[in-house]
Amino acid sequence: MGRFTTDPTAPLEERAKAFSAYWHGSINQVRTYSGLPYITHPAAVVEILRSVTNDAAVLAAGWLHDVVEDTPCTIEQIEKEFGREVAELVEQLTNVATRADGNRTMRVAINRAHSASASPRAKTVKLADVIHNVSCILECPYDFAVRYVEEKRELIEVLRGGDPRLLQRAREVIDWATQVLKVRPALAS
């Protein structure tokens, strides 16, 4: 592990997809509550992004947005493989808080502040991430889902510099999830 490289002659997005699939697959990562292979999440994020941009670096960052956060891959490996532009986007998308930073509320606040300082392109990727994650929230235990949706409602307020169409979609999916969770408290585990 740690020596995976992509074909430098292949298109950037294709390389990012292969790299992401390798790293998430290297730890057999799956989506926590659905059990689906983790790569389905970055794939969904990229499809959301593709609805608003064809920016190759943004699409690559969509594939790579959780690689550093969730796998042994480092930002230095991202930079070596994809260059500084993509690495900077991934760095802006990677949560920075650790367990040593306190409880979940404190960590979420630290990560939200990090997202607030991100570039508009990184905020666009983060919005696509929010849209997909919140659209899957009913797979999660009820109490966590309620808390998560509220955290994302607060997060999108600092993502206003991202694509306005995705900001609107994020608001809509959060409103949808909020309504469903209010109507379906029997989902509580």
XYZ file of N, CA, C and O in Angstrom:
756
model
N 0.844 -1.176 0.000
C 0.000 0.000 0.000
C 0.890 1.241 0.000
O 1.950 1.254 0.570
N 0.411 2.315 -0.647
C 1.125 3.562 -0.613
C 1.904 3.868 -1.872
O 2.446 4.944 -2.009
N 1.969 2.916 -2.822
C 2.742 3.142 -4.030
C 1.869 3.197 -5.269
O 2.383 3.166 -6.371
N 0.580 3.263 -5.095
C -0.323 3.274 -6.239
C -0.158 4.576 -7.015
O -0.190 5.659 -6.441
N 0.033 4.460 -8.303
C 0.066 5.634 -9.171
C -0.845 5.361 -10.355
O -1.148 4.209 -10.680
N -1.252 6.410 -10.991
C -2.140 6.286 -12.146
C -1.346 6.544 -13.420
O -0.225 7.040 -13.379
N -1.947 6.228 -14.538
C -1.343 6.471 -15.846
C -1.353 7.978 -16.113
O -2.417 8.571 -16.281
N -0.192 8.616 -16.144
C -0.157 10.075 -16.308
C -0.698 10.553 -17.650
O -0.975 11.742 -17.814
N -0.891 9.647 -18.604
C -1.445 10.049 -19.898
C -2.976 10.000 -19.910
O -3.594 10.491 -20.840
N -3.559 9.406 -18.884
C -5.021 9.317 -18.813
C -5.603 10.672 -18.395
O -4.930 11.478 -17.750
N -6.874 10.926 -18.726
C -7.514 12.172 -18.296
C -7.529 12.284 -16.768
O -7.613 11.279 -16.053
N -7.452 13.520 -16.285
C -7.364 13.793 -14.849
C -8.485 13.122 -14.060
O -8.237 12.464 -13.045
N -9.718 13.258 -14.509
C -10.827 12.673 -13.758
C -10.734 11.148 -13.710
O -10.980 10.533 -12.669
N -10.355 10.534 -14.804
C -10.207 9.078 -14.833
C -9.130 8.634 -13.834
O -9.293 7.638 -13.125
N -8.040 9.383 -13.770
C -6.963 9.069 -12.826
C -7.459 9.217 -11.391
O -7.161 8.392 -10.527
N -8.201 10.294 -11.122
C -8.710 10.536 -9.764
C -9.684 9.433 -9.351
O -9.649 8.974 -8.199
N -10.523 9.000 -10.264
C -11.464 7.918 -9.966
C -10.716 6.641 -9.598
O -11.035 5.994 -8.594
N -9.710 6.286 -10.386
C -8.930 5.070 -10.116
C -8.185 5.176 -8.787
O -8.138 4.218 -8.007
N -7.623 6.343 -8.520
C -6.876 6.568 -7.285
C -7.798 6.455 -6.076
O -7.481 5.794 -5.079
N -8.955 7.080 -6.157
C -9.938 7.027 -5.076
C -10.410 5.585 -4.850
O -10.478 5.117 -3.703
N -10.720 4.900 -5.933
C -11.181 3.508 -5.812
C -10.098 2.647 -5.156
O -10.399 1.808 -4.306
N -8.848 2.877 -5.543
C -7.758 2.108 -4.941
C -7.681 2.357 -3.439
O -7.658 1.417 -2.644
N -7.629 3.616 -3.028
C -7.417 3.925 -1.612
C -8.603 3.512 -0.751
O -8.422 2.924 0.310
N -9.818 3.820 -1.172
C -10.975 3.408 -0.373
C -11.082 1.878 -0.357
O -11.405 1.288 0.679
N -10.761 1.250 -1.478
C -10.781 -0.202 -1.544
C -9.673 -0.852 -0.726
O -9.845 -1.957 -0.207
N -8.550 -0.162 -0.584
C -7.409 -0.731 0.138
C -7.714 -0.996 1.609
O -7.056 -1.816 2.250
N -8.717 -0.295 2.124
C -9.118 -0.510 3.528
C -10.513 -1.138 3.596
O -11.145 -1.143 4.646
N -10.979 -1.620 2.436
C -12.318 -2.230 2.357
C -13.389 -1.317 2.945
O -14.303 -1.774 3.634
N -13.277 -0.035 2.663
C -14.216 0.933 3.224
C -15.592 0.792 2.568
O -15.704 0.661 1.351
N -16.611 0.810 3.417
C -17.994 0.780 2.954
C -18.743 1.940 3.598
O -18.313 2.499 4.611
N -19.873 2.284 3.010
C -20.735 3.306 3.614
C -21.266 2.723 4.922
O -21.737 1.582 4.963
N -21.203 3.492 5.976
C -21.456 2.996 7.321
C -22.787 2.274 7.471
O -22.836 1.183 8.017
N -23.868 2.839 7.031
C -25.167 2.234 7.308
C -25.729 1.421 6.155
O -26.513 0.505 6.369
N -25.327 1.716 4.922
C -25.853 0.946 3.790
C -24.995 -0.272 3.477
O -25.488 -1.229 2.883
N -23.712 -0.214 3.834
C -22.800 -1.301 3.512
C -22.330 -1.308 2.063
O -21.584 -2.197 1.650
N -22.733 -0.317 1.290
C -22.288 -0.222 -0.104
C -20.800 0.099 -0.149
O -20.275 0.763 0.751
N -20.097 -0.308 -1.212
C -18.698 0.079 -1.347
C -18.579 1.606 -1.275
O -19.399 2.332 -1.854
N -17.566 2.089 -0.578
C -17.464 3.530 -0.330
C -17.369 4.346 -1.613
O -17.862 5.467 -1.668
N -16.778 3.780 -2.650
C -16.584 4.530 -3.890
C -17.908 5.021 -4.472
O -17.935 5.967 -5.256
N -19.031 4.419 -4.058
C -20.331 4.899 -4.544
C -20.597 6.332 -4.100
O -21.307 7.062 -4.789
N -20.027 6.737 -2.958
C -20.229 8.112 -2.480
C -19.486 9.122 -3.350
O -20.120 10.054 -3.877
N -18.161 8.999 -3.559
C -17.524 9.966 -4.444
C -18.123 9.953 -5.855
O -18.220 11.008 -6.497
N -18.551 8.784 -6.317
C -19.180 8.722 -7.642
C -20.448 9.576 -7.673
O -20.692 10.312 -8.642
N -21.249 9.503 -6.623
C -22.469 10.314 -6.550
C -22.132 11.801 -6.447
O -22.797 12.639 -7.079
N -21.119 12.134 -5.677
C -20.691 13.536 -5.542
C -20.265 14.079 -6.904
O -20.643 15.194 -7.291
N -19.500 13.299 -7.655
C -19.048 13.751 -8.977
C -20.229 13.930 -9.922
O -20.262 14.895 -10.694
N -21.218 13.057 -9.866
C -22.385 13.229 -10.736
C -23.137 14.514 -10.389
O -23.619 15.217 -11.282
N -23.226 14.835 -9.121
C -23.851 16.097 -8.707
C -23.026 17.265 -9.234
O -23.568 18.230 -9.792
N -21.717 17.184 -9.081
C -20.833 18.254 -9.578
C -20.962 18.426 -11.086
O -20.991 19.553 -11.595
N -21.031 17.313 -11.795
C -21.104 17.356 -13.258
C -22.347 18.121 -13.738
O -22.366 18.655 -14.835
N -23.368 18.208 -12.885
C -24.579 18.945 -13.263
C -24.346 20.460 -13.285
O -25.172 21.193 -13.829
N -23.219 20.913 -12.711
C -22.967 22.358 -12.662
C -21.596 22.775 -13.201
O -21.343 23.968 -13.370
N -20.694 21.813 -13.441
C -19.354 22.192 -13.904
C -18.710 21.068 -14.698
O -19.049 19.899 -14.521
N -17.769 21.456 -15.551
C -16.911 20.483 -16.224
C -15.448 20.759 -15.876
O -14.542 20.298 -16.564
N -15.219 21.499 -14.807
C -13.883 21.835 -14.315
C -13.186 20.545 -13.876
O -13.573 19.909 -12.895
N -12.153 20.142 -14.610
C -11.482 18.863 -14.366
C -10.906 18.770 -12.956
O -10.982 17.713 -12.327
N -10.349 19.847 -12.445
C -9.772 19.820 -11.087
C -10.866 19.659 -10.039
O -10.684 18.931 -9.054
N -11.997 20.292 -10.234
C -13.119 20.164 -9.298
C -13.668 18.741 -9.335
O -13.940 18.145 -8.280
N -13.819 18.178 -10.521
C -14.308 16.802 -10.634
C -13.311 15.829 -10.005
O -13.714 14.887 -9.301
N -12.020 16.060 -10.212
C -11.001 15.212 -9.575
C -11.102 15.322 -8.059
O -11.056 14.313 -7.349
N -11.276 16.537 -7.557
C -11.415 16.732 -6.104
C -12.665 16.039 -5.587
O -12.682 15.526 -4.463
N -13.718 15.992 -6.387
C -14.922 15.262 -5.993
C -14.625 13.785 -5.768
O -15.098 13.187 -4.801
N -13.832 13.196 -6.657
C -13.443 11.791 -6.482
C -12.556 11.610 -5.264
O -12.626 10.601 -4.575
N -11.716 12.590 -4.980
C -10.668 12.453 -3.966
C -11.016 13.069 -2.618
O -10.214 12.988 -1.680
N -12.192 13.661 -2.467
C -12.462 14.507 -1.302
C -12.361 13.810 0.048
O -12.098 14.455 1.050
N -12.552 12.502 0.115
C -12.463 11.783 1.395
C -11.216 10.903 1.514
O -11.028 10.244 2.535
N -10.378 10.880 0.502
C -9.237 9.964 0.500
C -8.274 10.242 1.656
O -7.891 9.331 2.387
N -7.890 11.492 1.845
C -6.925 11.818 2.905
C -7.570 11.661 4.276
O -6.947 11.175 5.219
N -8.822 12.044 4.378
C -9.543 11.973 5.656
C -9.780 10.533 6.110
O -9.720 10.237 7.297
N -10.031 9.635 5.170
C -10.496 8.291 5.525
C -9.497 7.156 5.308
O -9.749 6.043 5.754
N -8.427 7.402 4.580
C -7.482 6.325 4.239
C -6.067 6.724 4.642
O -5.837 7.869 5.029
N -5.107 5.819 4.503
C -3.720 6.164 4.833
C -3.049 7.119 3.835
O -1.920 7.546 4.057
N -3.707 7.465 2.746
C -3.148 8.371 1.746
C -2.925 9.761 2.358
O -3.736 10.229 3.163
N -1.859 10.424 1.956
C -1.547 11.756 2.466
C -1.798 12.825 1.409
O -1.863 12.534 0.213
N -1.881 14.052 1.858
C -2.042 15.171 0.930
C -0.811 15.274 0.024
O -0.922 15.663 -1.141
N 0.345 14.891 0.543
C 1.566 14.914 -0.275
C 1.461 13.920 -1.438
O 1.918 14.214 -2.555
N 0.846 12.768 -1.186
C 0.652 11.797 -2.266
C -0.332 12.328 -3.304
O -0.145 12.121 -4.504
N -1.354 13.027 -2.840
C -2.317 13.642 -3.769
C -1.583 14.669 -4.633
O -1.751 14.700 -5.855
N -0.768 15.507 -3.999
C -0.051 16.536 -4.754
C 0.910 15.910 -5.766
O 0.995 16.358 -6.912
N 1.628 14.887 -5.351
C 2.578 14.226 -6.258
C 1.852 13.632 -7.463
O 2.329 13.704 -8.589
N 0.697 13.051 -7.223
C -0.055 12.365 -8.275
C -0.855 13.328 -9.163
O -0.974 13.122 -10.366
N -1.405 14.403 -8.559
C -2.357 15.256 -9.280
C -1.978 16.724 -9.369
O -2.677 17.497 -10.010
N -0.911 17.123 -8.689
C -0.491 18.519 -8.743
C -1.076 19.353 -7.615
O -1.969 18.931 -6.879
N -0.520 20.543 -7.498
C -0.869 21.434 -6.387
C -2.327 21.875 -6.423
O -2.985 21.965 -5.388
N -2.861 22.179 -7.597
C -4.240 22.680 -7.690
C -5.237 21.694 -7.084
O -6.074 22.066 -6.247
N -5.154 20.434 -7.490
C -6.070 19.417 -6.961
C -5.782 19.178 -5.483
O -6.708 19.070 -4.675
N -4.514 19.131 -5.116
C -4.156 18.908 -3.710
C -4.712 20.009 -2.815
O -5.198 19.743 -1.712
N -4.659 21.249 -3.274
C -5.209 22.352 -2.475
C -6.717 22.192 -2.285
O -7.236 22.441 -1.193
N -7.411 21.789 -3.337
C -8.852 21.565 -3.202
C -9.118 20.448 -2.195
O -9.970 20.591 -1.310
N -8.404 19.343 -2.321
C -8.602 18.214 -1.395
C -8.284 18.648 0.037
O -9.012 18.308 0.970
N -7.224 19.407 0.195
C -6.859 19.885 1.529
C -7.976 20.738 2.136
O -8.303 20.613 3.315
N -8.598 21.572 1.319
C -9.706 22.407 1.793
C -10.943 21.583 2.131
O -11.777 22.017 2.929
N -11.061 20.406 1.531
C -12.223 19.543 1.740
C -12.039 18.544 2.873
O -12.989 17.901 3.299
N -10.823 18.404 3.349
C -10.506 17.404 4.367
C -10.757 17.968 5.757
O -10.241 19.041 6.094
N -11.561 17.260 6.541
C -11.797 17.697 7.920
C -10.473 17.766 8.666
O -9.616 16.901 8.492
N -10.340 18.788 9.501
C -9.075 19.008 10.206
C -9.154 18.658 11.685
O -8.127 18.472 12.330
N -10.356 18.589 12.235
C -10.508 18.310 13.668
C -10.196 16.852 13.959
O -10.464 15.966 13.140
N -9.635 16.627 15.130
C -9.355 15.269 15.598
C -10.072 15.065 16.928
O -10.545 16.032 17.548
N -10.112 13.852 17.389
C -10.756 13.556 18.683
C -10.144 14.380 19.813
O -10.822 14.711 20.774
N -8.872 14.704 19.691
C -8.197 15.502 20.720
C -8.764 16.921 20.806
O -8.552 17.620 21.800
N -9.502 17.342 19.787
C -10.069 18.695 19.766
C -11.359 18.819 20.568
O -11.931 19.899 20.649
N -11.811 17.728 21.147
C -12.997 17.805 21.991
C -14.140 16.952 21.486
O -13.960 16.078 20.639
N -15.330 17.257 21.995
C -16.515 16.466 21.648
C -16.964 16.748 20.212
O -16.411 17.604 19.529
N -17.980 16.033 19.773
C -18.453 16.180 18.394
C -18.835 17.615 18.064
O -18.505 18.124 16.997
N -19.511 18.288 18.970
C -19.927 19.670 18.727
C -18.719 20.558 18.452
O -18.733 21.376 17.524
N -17.673 20.383 19.227
C -16.464 21.190 19.038
C -15.778 20.841 17.717
O -15.340 21.732 16.980
N -15.700 19.544 17.405
C -15.053 19.126 16.162
C -15.827 19.621 14.941
O -15.233 20.074 13.957
N -17.139 19.549 15.005
C -17.964 20.027 13.890
C -17.744 21.521 13.686
O -17.634 21.995 12.544
N -17.639 22.275 14.771
C -17.402 23.721 14.671
C -16.033 24.015 14.044
O -15.911 24.921 13.206
N -15.022 23.259 14.426
C -13.682 23.441 13.850
C -13.714 23.136 12.353
O -13.172 23.897 11.537
N -14.352 22.041 11.988
C -14.438 21.679 10.571
C -15.262 22.683 9.775
O -14.939 22.987 8.620
N -16.311 23.223 10.381
C -17.135 24.237 9.712
C -16.305 25.496 9.455
O -16.370 26.085 8.375
N -15.497 25.915 10.427
C -14.628 27.079 10.240
C -13.623 26.826 9.122
O -13.320 27.718 8.319
N -13.103 25.609 9.051
C -12.181 25.245 7.969
C -12.898 25.354 6.620
O -12.353 25.918 5.667
N -14.117 24.858 6.542
C -14.892 24.940 5.299
C -15.207 26.385 4.932
O -15.241 26.732 3.748
N -15.425 27.219 5.932
C -15.736 28.629 5.666
C -14.595 29.327 4.942
O -14.819 30.244 4.150
N -13.375 28.888 5.198
C -12.212 29.527 4.583
C -11.849 28.916 3.232
O -10.885 29.344 2.602
N -12.606 27.942 2.779
C -12.307 27.260 1.515
C -12.615 28.157 0.320
O -13.403 29.108 0.405
N -12.011 27.807 -0.798
C -12.263 28.521 -2.049
C -13.671 28.211 -2.554
O -14.273 27.203 -2.159
N -14.204 29.056 -3.446
C -15.527 28.756 -4.024
C -15.580 27.383 -4.704
O -16.601 26.694 -4.624
N -14.506 26.957 -5.347
C -14.496 25.649 -6.008
C -14.584 24.534 -4.974
O -15.312 23.555 -5.174
N -13.848 24.645 -3.886
C -13.918 23.628 -2.831
C -15.294 23.645 -2.166
O -15.844 22.594 -1.846
N -15.860 24.828 -1.976
C -17.202 24.918 -1.391
C -18.229 24.245 -2.289
O -19.185 23.633 -1.799
N -18.030 24.315 -3.594
C -18.934 23.644 -4.529
C -18.867 22.133 -4.335
O -19.909 21.459 -4.291
N -17.665 21.594 -4.176
C -17.529 20.159 -3.918
C -18.176 19.802 -2.583
O -18.893 18.801 -2.474
N -17.959 20.623 -1.572
C -18.529 20.350 -0.245
C -20.054 20.360 -0.323
O -20.718 19.539 0.319
N -20.631 21.249 -1.107
C -22.088 21.266 -1.268
C -22.585 19.964 -1.903
O -23.592 19.403 -1.459
N -21.873 19.484 -2.917
C -22.265 18.212 -3.542
C -22.170 17.074 -2.525
O -23.036 16.187 -2.491
N -21.152 17.110 -1.679
C -20.979 16.112 -0.622
C -22.162 16.156 0.352
O -22.721 15.123 0.710
N -22.554 17.350 0.744
C -23.694 17.517 1.659
C -24.964 16.977 1.005
O -25.730 16.241 1.638
N -25.183 17.329 -0.244
C -26.396 16.875 -0.941
C -26.481 15.357 -0.924
O -27.530 14.785 -0.589
N -25.391 14.693 -1.272
C -25.445 13.235 -1.306
C -25.597 12.643 0.091
O -26.431 11.764 0.309
N -24.801 13.116 1.037
C -24.881 12.550 2.389
C -26.255 12.749 3.026
O -26.801 11.826 3.636
N -26.822 13.922 2.877
C -28.135 14.171 3.476
C -29.216 13.371 2.743
O -30.151 12.878 3.379
N -29.057 13.181 1.442
C -30.070 12.401 0.714
C -30.085 10.937 1.169
O -31.078 10.245 0.967
N -29.021 10.491 1.813
C -28.927 9.106 2.313
C -29.202 9.010 3.810
O -29.053 7.931 4.398
N -29.599 10.077 4.438
C -29.644 10.148 5.902
C -30.637 9.167 6.523
O -30.464 8.754 7.667
N -31.662 8.770 5.800
C -32.643 7.864 6.389
C -32.086 6.463 6.626
O -32.705 5.665 7.316
N -30.885 6.189 6.097
C -30.214 4.916 6.368
C -29.615 4.902 7.781
O -29.260 3.852 8.282
N -29.504 6.076 8.383
C -28.824 6.215 9.679
C -29.803 6.092 10.840
O -31.002 6.317 10.672
N -29.291 5.795 12.024
C -30.148 5.817 13.210
C -30.789 7.205 13.373
O -30.163 8.236 13.085
N -32.018 7.210 13.830
C -32.819 8.434 13.898
C -32.130 9.580 14.642
O -32.032 10.698 14.123
N -31.646 9.336 15.854
C -31.040 10.422 16.640
C -29.836 11.019 15.931
O -29.650 12.239 15.923
N -29.009 10.153 15.337
C -27.858 10.658 14.584
C -28.331 11.460 13.378
O -27.795 12.534 13.084
N -29.323 10.963 12.662
C -29.820 11.641 11.466
C -30.298 13.049 11.790
O -29.976 14.004 11.080
N -31.061 13.191 12.874
C -31.569 14.512 13.267
C -30.404 15.462 13.535
O -30.378 16.604 13.052
N -29.426 14.994 14.282
C -28.268 15.826 14.617
C -27.465 16.174 13.365
O -27.055 17.318 13.169
N -27.239 15.184 12.515
C -26.443 15.379 11.302
C -27.087 16.410 10.377
O -26.400 17.294 9.837
N -28.390 16.305 10.177
C -29.080 17.250 9.298
C -28.940 18.677 9.842
O -28.690 19.612 9.078
N -29.053 18.842 11.137
C -28.896 20.182 11.715
C -27.459 20.686 11.537
O -27.236 21.857 11.236
N -26.482 19.799 11.706
C -25.084 20.193 11.476
C -24.883 20.660 10.039
O -24.177 21.642 9.786
N -25.502 19.971 9.101
C -25.351 20.337 7.692
C -26.103 21.625 7.372
O -25.664 22.405 6.530
N -27.199 21.879 8.057
C -27.908 23.149 7.870
C -26.980 24.306 8.258
O -26.899 25.317 7.570
N -26.257 24.137 9.361
C -25.305 25.171 9.795
C -24.119 25.251 8.835
O -23.630 26.342 8.531
N -23.658 24.109 8.344
C -22.517 24.090 7.439
C -22.808 24.839 6.145
O -21.970 25.629 5.682
N -23.953 24.611 5.548
C -24.179 25.236 4.239
C -24.221 26.758 4.313
O -23.986 27.428 3.321
N -24.465 27.297 5.497
C -24.440 28.760 5.630
C -23.048 29.324 5.367
O -22.921 30.452 4.917
N -21.997 28.534 5.639
C -20.635 29.020 5.370
C -20.163 28.616 3.972
O -19.046 28.948 3.579
N -21.015 27.927 3.220
C -20.656 27.491 1.872
C -21.282 28.366 0.794
O -21.319 27.990 -0.377
N -21.732 29.538 1.169
C -22.429 30.430 0.228
C -21.597 30.822 -0.989
O -22.149 31.175 -2.002
N -20.292 30.754 -0.903
C -19.455 31.093 -2.049
C -19.395 30.000 -3.098
O -18.865 30.202 -4.189
N -19.946 28.830 -2.792
C -19.978 27.730 -3.758
C -21.048 27.961 -4.808
O -21.734 28.988 -4.814
N -21.201 27.019 -5.693
C -22.179 27.135 -6.767
C -23.575 27.388 -6.204
O -24.058 26.614 -5.366
N -24.240 28.467 -6.640
C -25.554 28.807 -6.074
C -26.637 27.760 -6.349
O -27.546 27.586 -5.551
N -26.528 27.048 -7.472
C -27.522 25.998 -7.760
C -27.384 24.846 -6.770
O -28.372 24.300 -6.295
N -26.131 24.497 -6.438
C -25.926 23.426 -5.462
C -26.290 23.887 -4.063
O -26.781 23.085 -3.257
N -26.053 25.153 -3.765
C -26.481 25.683 -2.463
C -27.989 25.545 -2.321
O -28.490 25.096 -1.282
N -28.726 25.878 -3.370
C -30.181 25.747 -3.336
C -30.592 24.282 -3.187
O -31.470 23.944 -2.395
N -29.938 23.388 -3.932
C -30.248 21.953 -3.809
C -29.945 21.445 -2.405
O -30.702 20.634 -1.858
N -28.847 21.923 -1.818
C -28.498 21.511 -0.452
C -29.579 21.971 0.522
O -30.000 21.204 1.399
N -30.041 23.196 0.366
C -31.126 23.687 1.238
C -32.370 22.819 1.079
O -33.028 22.471 2.066
N -32.694 22.492 -0.155
C -33.894 21.686 -0.415
C -33.785 20.290 0.180
O -34.749 19.799 0.780
N -32.639 19.635 0.036
C -32.505 18.278 0.569
C -32.486 18.304 2.099
O -33.030 17.408 2.744
N -31.923 19.347 2.676
C -31.942 19.482 4.137
C -33.372 19.717 4.618
O -33.812 19.112 5.603
N -34.112 20.570 3.924
C -35.520 20.799 4.296
C -36.327 19.515 4.160
O -37.143 19.183 5.019
N -36.092 18.766 3.072
C -36.776 17.480 2.870
C -36.477 16.527 4.025
O -37.390 15.941 4.610
N -35.194 16.373 4.345
C -34.804 15.449 5.413
C -35.400 15.878 6.742
O -35.872 15.032 7.517
N -35.404 17.167 7.003
C -35.977 17.672 8.250
C -37.449 17.302 8.347
O -37.912 16.829 9.390
N -38.185 17.482 7.256
C -39.617 17.170 7.254
C -39.855 15.671 7.437
O -40.709 15.259 8.211
N -39.084 14.854 6.726
C -39.244 13.401 6.842
C -38.933 12.946 8.264
O -39.649 12.124 8.832
N -37.873 13.487 8.829
C -37.494 13.085 10.187
C -38.516 13.531 11.231
O -38.740 12.837 12.214
N -39.188 14.647 10.998
C -40.242 15.098 11.914
C -41.462 14.200 11.823
O -42.136 13.940 12.810
N -41.742 13.727 10.624
C -42.920 12.913 10.381
C -42.678 11.457 10.797
O -43.590 10.750 11.160
N -41.401 11.033 10.788
C -41.115 9.627 10.998
C -40.245 9.371 12.237
O -39.251 8.677 12.157
N -40.624 9.883 13.385
C -39.823 9.620 14.577
C -39.803 8.146 14.964
O -38.976 7.717 15.754
N -40.683 7.351 14.368
C -40.681 5.916 14.656
C -39.416 5.241 14.125
O -39.137 4.097 14.448
N -38.633 5.975 13.318
C -37.373 5.446 12.820
C -36.339 5.336 13.926
O -35.298 4.724 13.738
N -36.631 5.931 15.063
C -35.662 5.927 16.175
C -35.227 4.500 16.486
O -36.025 3.584 16.513
N -33.924 4.377 16.701
C -33.394 3.036 16.987
C -33.253 2.786 18.465
O -33.267 3.652 19.262
